[in-house]
XYZ file of C-alpha atoms in Angstrom:
211
model
C -11.109 -22.912 8.211
C -9.549 -20.031 6.304
C -9.670 -19.694 2.521
C -6.178 -21.165 1.908
C -6.845 -24.267 3.999
C -10.244 -24.689 2.396
C -8.769 -24.596 -1.146
C -5.981 -26.960 -0.139
C -8.500 -29.400 1.345
C -10.840 -29.085 -1.628
C -8.020 -29.642 -4.100
C -6.810 -32.770 -2.268
C -10.327 -34.155 -2.147
C -10.704 -33.574 -5.890
C -7.441 -35.384 -6.640
C -8.423 -38.364 -4.493
C -11.851 -38.631 -6.078
C -10.346 -38.345 -9.570
C -7.789 -41.074 -8.861
C -10.484 -43.268 -7.418
C -12.479 -42.883 -10.603
C -9.519 -43.499 -12.922
C -7.712 -46.261 -11.014
C -10.166 -49.090 -11.783
C -10.028 -48.303 -15.510
C -6.235 -48.236 -15.453
C -6.112 -51.545 -13.608
C -8.435 -53.189 -16.124
C -6.584 -51.799 -19.130
C -3.842 -54.471 -19.078
C -2.597 -54.911 -22.617
C -2.842 -51.836 -24.790
C -2.968 -54.086 -27.857
C -5.000 -57.254 -28.436
C -3.418 -60.266 -26.758
C -3.157 -63.323 -28.981
C -2.386 -66.388 -26.817
C -1.825 -68.556 -29.920
C 0.753 -66.208 -31.453
C 4.178 -67.411 -32.535
C 7.638 -66.488 -31.328
C 11.311 -67.435 -31.586
C 13.315 -68.644 -28.601
C 17.021 -67.764 -28.751
C 19.106 -70.093 -26.582
C 22.398 -68.284 -25.980
C 23.961 -71.481 -24.575
C 23.730 -73.019 -28.047
C 24.638 -69.957 -30.118
C 28.208 -69.977 -31.483
C 28.079 -66.642 -33.295
C 28.320 -68.147 -36.779
C 26.158 -65.354 -38.257
C 24.165 -67.827 -40.317
C 20.971 -66.245 -38.965
C 22.177 -62.894 -40.296
C 22.811 -64.440 -43.696
C 19.445 -66.197 -43.711
C 17.638 -62.955 -42.883
C 19.592 -61.108 -45.561
C 18.826 -63.722 -48.215
C 15.095 -64.266 -47.705
C 14.446 -60.522 -47.469
C 16.684 -59.621 -50.434
C 18.643 -57.080 -48.394
C 21.908 -55.501 -49.580
C 25.002 -57.543 -48.822
C 27.136 -56.215 -45.940
C 30.575 -54.697 -46.476
C 32.189 -57.690 -44.768
C 31.076 -61.225 -45.693
C 29.026 -63.274 -43.263
C 31.989 -65.615 -42.854
C 33.902 -62.791 -41.136
C 33.094 -63.426 -37.476
C 35.249 -60.550 -36.206
C 32.350 -58.134 -36.715
C 30.634 -59.717 -33.701
C 33.237 -58.066 -31.475
C 31.790 -54.670 -32.375
C 28.519 -53.834 -30.657
C 26.293 -53.429 -33.686
C 22.653 -52.475 -33.876
C 20.064 -53.205 -36.521
C 19.570 -50.816 -39.419
C 17.485 -50.344 -42.549
C 19.668 -52.897 -44.352
C 20.544 -55.216 -41.439
C 17.500 -56.561 -39.659
C 19.365 -59.216 -37.666
C 22.768 -58.833 -36.010
C 24.740 -60.987 -33.580
C 27.037 -59.402 -31.003
C 29.659 -61.041 -28.811
C 29.995 -60.505 -25.063
C 32.236 -61.884 -22.350
C 30.547 -63.534 -19.367
C 32.831 -64.975 -16.669
C 35.646 -65.140 -19.181
C 33.578 -67.050 -21.747
C 32.104 -65.741 -25.026
C 28.337 -65.338 -25.184
C 26.475 -64.332 -28.327
C 23.283 -62.325 -28.459
C 20.997 -62.160 -31.470
C 19.397 -58.738 -31.865
C 16.363 -57.941 -33.996
C 12.781 -56.755 -33.607
C 11.183 -58.727 -30.764
C 7.602 -58.265 -32.018
C 6.427 -57.221 -28.566
C 2.981 -57.999 -27.205
C 2.627 -54.271 -26.514
C 4.916 -52.747 -29.170
C 6.228 -49.326 -28.184
C 6.767 -48.458 -31.853
C 3.039 -48.834 -32.522
C 2.155 -46.822 -29.418
C 4.357 -43.945 -30.551
C 3.237 -43.918 -34.198
C 0.426 -41.393 -34.662
C 0.087 -42.433 -38.321
C -0.788 -46.008 -37.252
C 1.874 -47.535 -39.500
C 2.536 -50.412 -37.079
C 0.000 -53.143 -36.463
C 0.129 -56.147 -34.128
C -0.969 -59.294 -35.995
C -2.622 -62.459 -34.599
C 0.406 -64.531 -35.650
C 2.584 -62.441 -33.325
C 4.286 -60.238 -35.898
C 4.409 -56.446 -35.698
C 4.005 -55.221 -39.261
C 4.924 -51.814 -40.676
C 2.979 -50.190 -43.519
C 4.834 -47.142 -44.798
C 2.094 -45.715 -47.010
C 1.117 -43.223 -44.298
C 4.598 -42.789 -42.774
C 5.716 -39.172 -42.383
C 9.263 -40.023 -41.344
C 8.973 -38.666 -37.808
C 10.965 -41.652 -36.461
C 9.102 -41.595 -33.144
C 9.041 -45.390 -33.428
C 12.842 -45.461 -33.357
C 12.911 -43.333 -30.225
C 10.199 -45.398 -28.512
C 11.679 -48.846 -29.196
C 13.725 -49.945 -26.150
C 15.682 -52.391 -28.338
C 16.664 -49.906 -31.075
C 15.215 -52.282 -33.667
C 13.712 -49.980 -36.335
C 16.113 -48.520 -38.896
C 15.587 -45.599 -41.257
C 16.477 -45.158 -44.928
C 18.611 -42.049 -44.484
C 20.072 -42.440 -47.973
C 16.656 -42.461 -49.634
C 15.924 -38.896 -50.738
C 12.332 -39.073 -51.981
C 10.451 -41.590 -49.871
C 12.514 -42.811 -46.900
C 10.855 -45.528 -44.860
C 11.382 -47.349 -41.592
C 12.771 -50.858 -41.972
C 12.905 -53.728 -39.492
C 12.423 -57.462 -39.114
C 9.011 -58.533 -40.401
C 9.103 -61.897 -38.598
C 9.217 -63.225 -42.168
C 5.433 -62.872 -42.284
C 5.206 -63.786 -45.992
C 6.953 -67.054 -45.127
C 4.732 -67.652 -42.095
C 1.664 -67.199 -44.284
C 2.977 -70.032 -46.482
C 3.747 -72.285 -43.526
C 7.512 -71.746 -43.720
C 9.980 -70.919 -40.955
C 11.524 -67.469 -40.498
C 14.770 -67.193 -42.450
C 16.959 -66.898 -39.356
C 15.459 -70.009 -37.746
C 15.800 -72.081 -40.893
C 19.448 -71.055 -41.315
C 20.627 -71.796 -37.743
C 22.823 -74.937 -37.736
C 23.019 -75.202 -33.935
C 19.288 -75.223 -33.166
C 19.852 -72.133 -31.050
C 16.640 -70.745 -32.503
C 13.330 -72.469 -31.861
C 10.123 -71.397 -33.591
C 6.724 -72.137 -32.114
C 3.776 -70.927 -30.073
C 4.860 -68.350 -27.524
C 3.230 -70.273 -24.671
C 5.156 -73.424 -25.648
C 8.435 -71.534 -25.997
C 8.151 -70.223 -22.441
C 7.740 -73.791 -21.173
C 10.753 -74.909 -23.188
C 12.815 -72.034 -21.814
C 11.877 -72.865 -18.233
C 12.717 -76.530 -18.795
C 16.152 -75.680 -20.190
C 16.876 -73.290 -17.335
C 15.945 -75.986 -14.815
């Protein structure tokens, strides 16, 4: 065996042994964040949603957010593909599926493994046992890595705030949850398109409705 073949063989052997050592740990890692089986969630049933924007209004009211330029009674805004922002934590967009209108509610999904928290080196995002992903801006440096990491484009940034801009997003109405109240969007929905409950129960409900 010449020197080149020897180094090639040795390098391959090292890679294999390294992967063998790392693979079991990677397989056992599973969730990056603690998994809370009793956490809460919100099921959005698009077959019941009529795009009334009452969930937007409920979110705006309970969180004391600035009023939008167009009133919540103006349903034409759903035709524009909007995303959440620092002042709009819940938006409803309209789509056409097989010639019929379908409405999608967009907000922070409070992921089991939140990408925003993974990307934040300042540890401003924390996954809570109740299912919420909470942001604490006291250590925020405004890097906005969380906005880049989020696959749902949920976090918004206070671009108009000159001195201490922060990231803003749905809080899952945690202060209301702590008092035993429903999230503002769920409470405001007149069509029961939003169901609040344990995540494990919501999955069963979803499967039953699909069937």
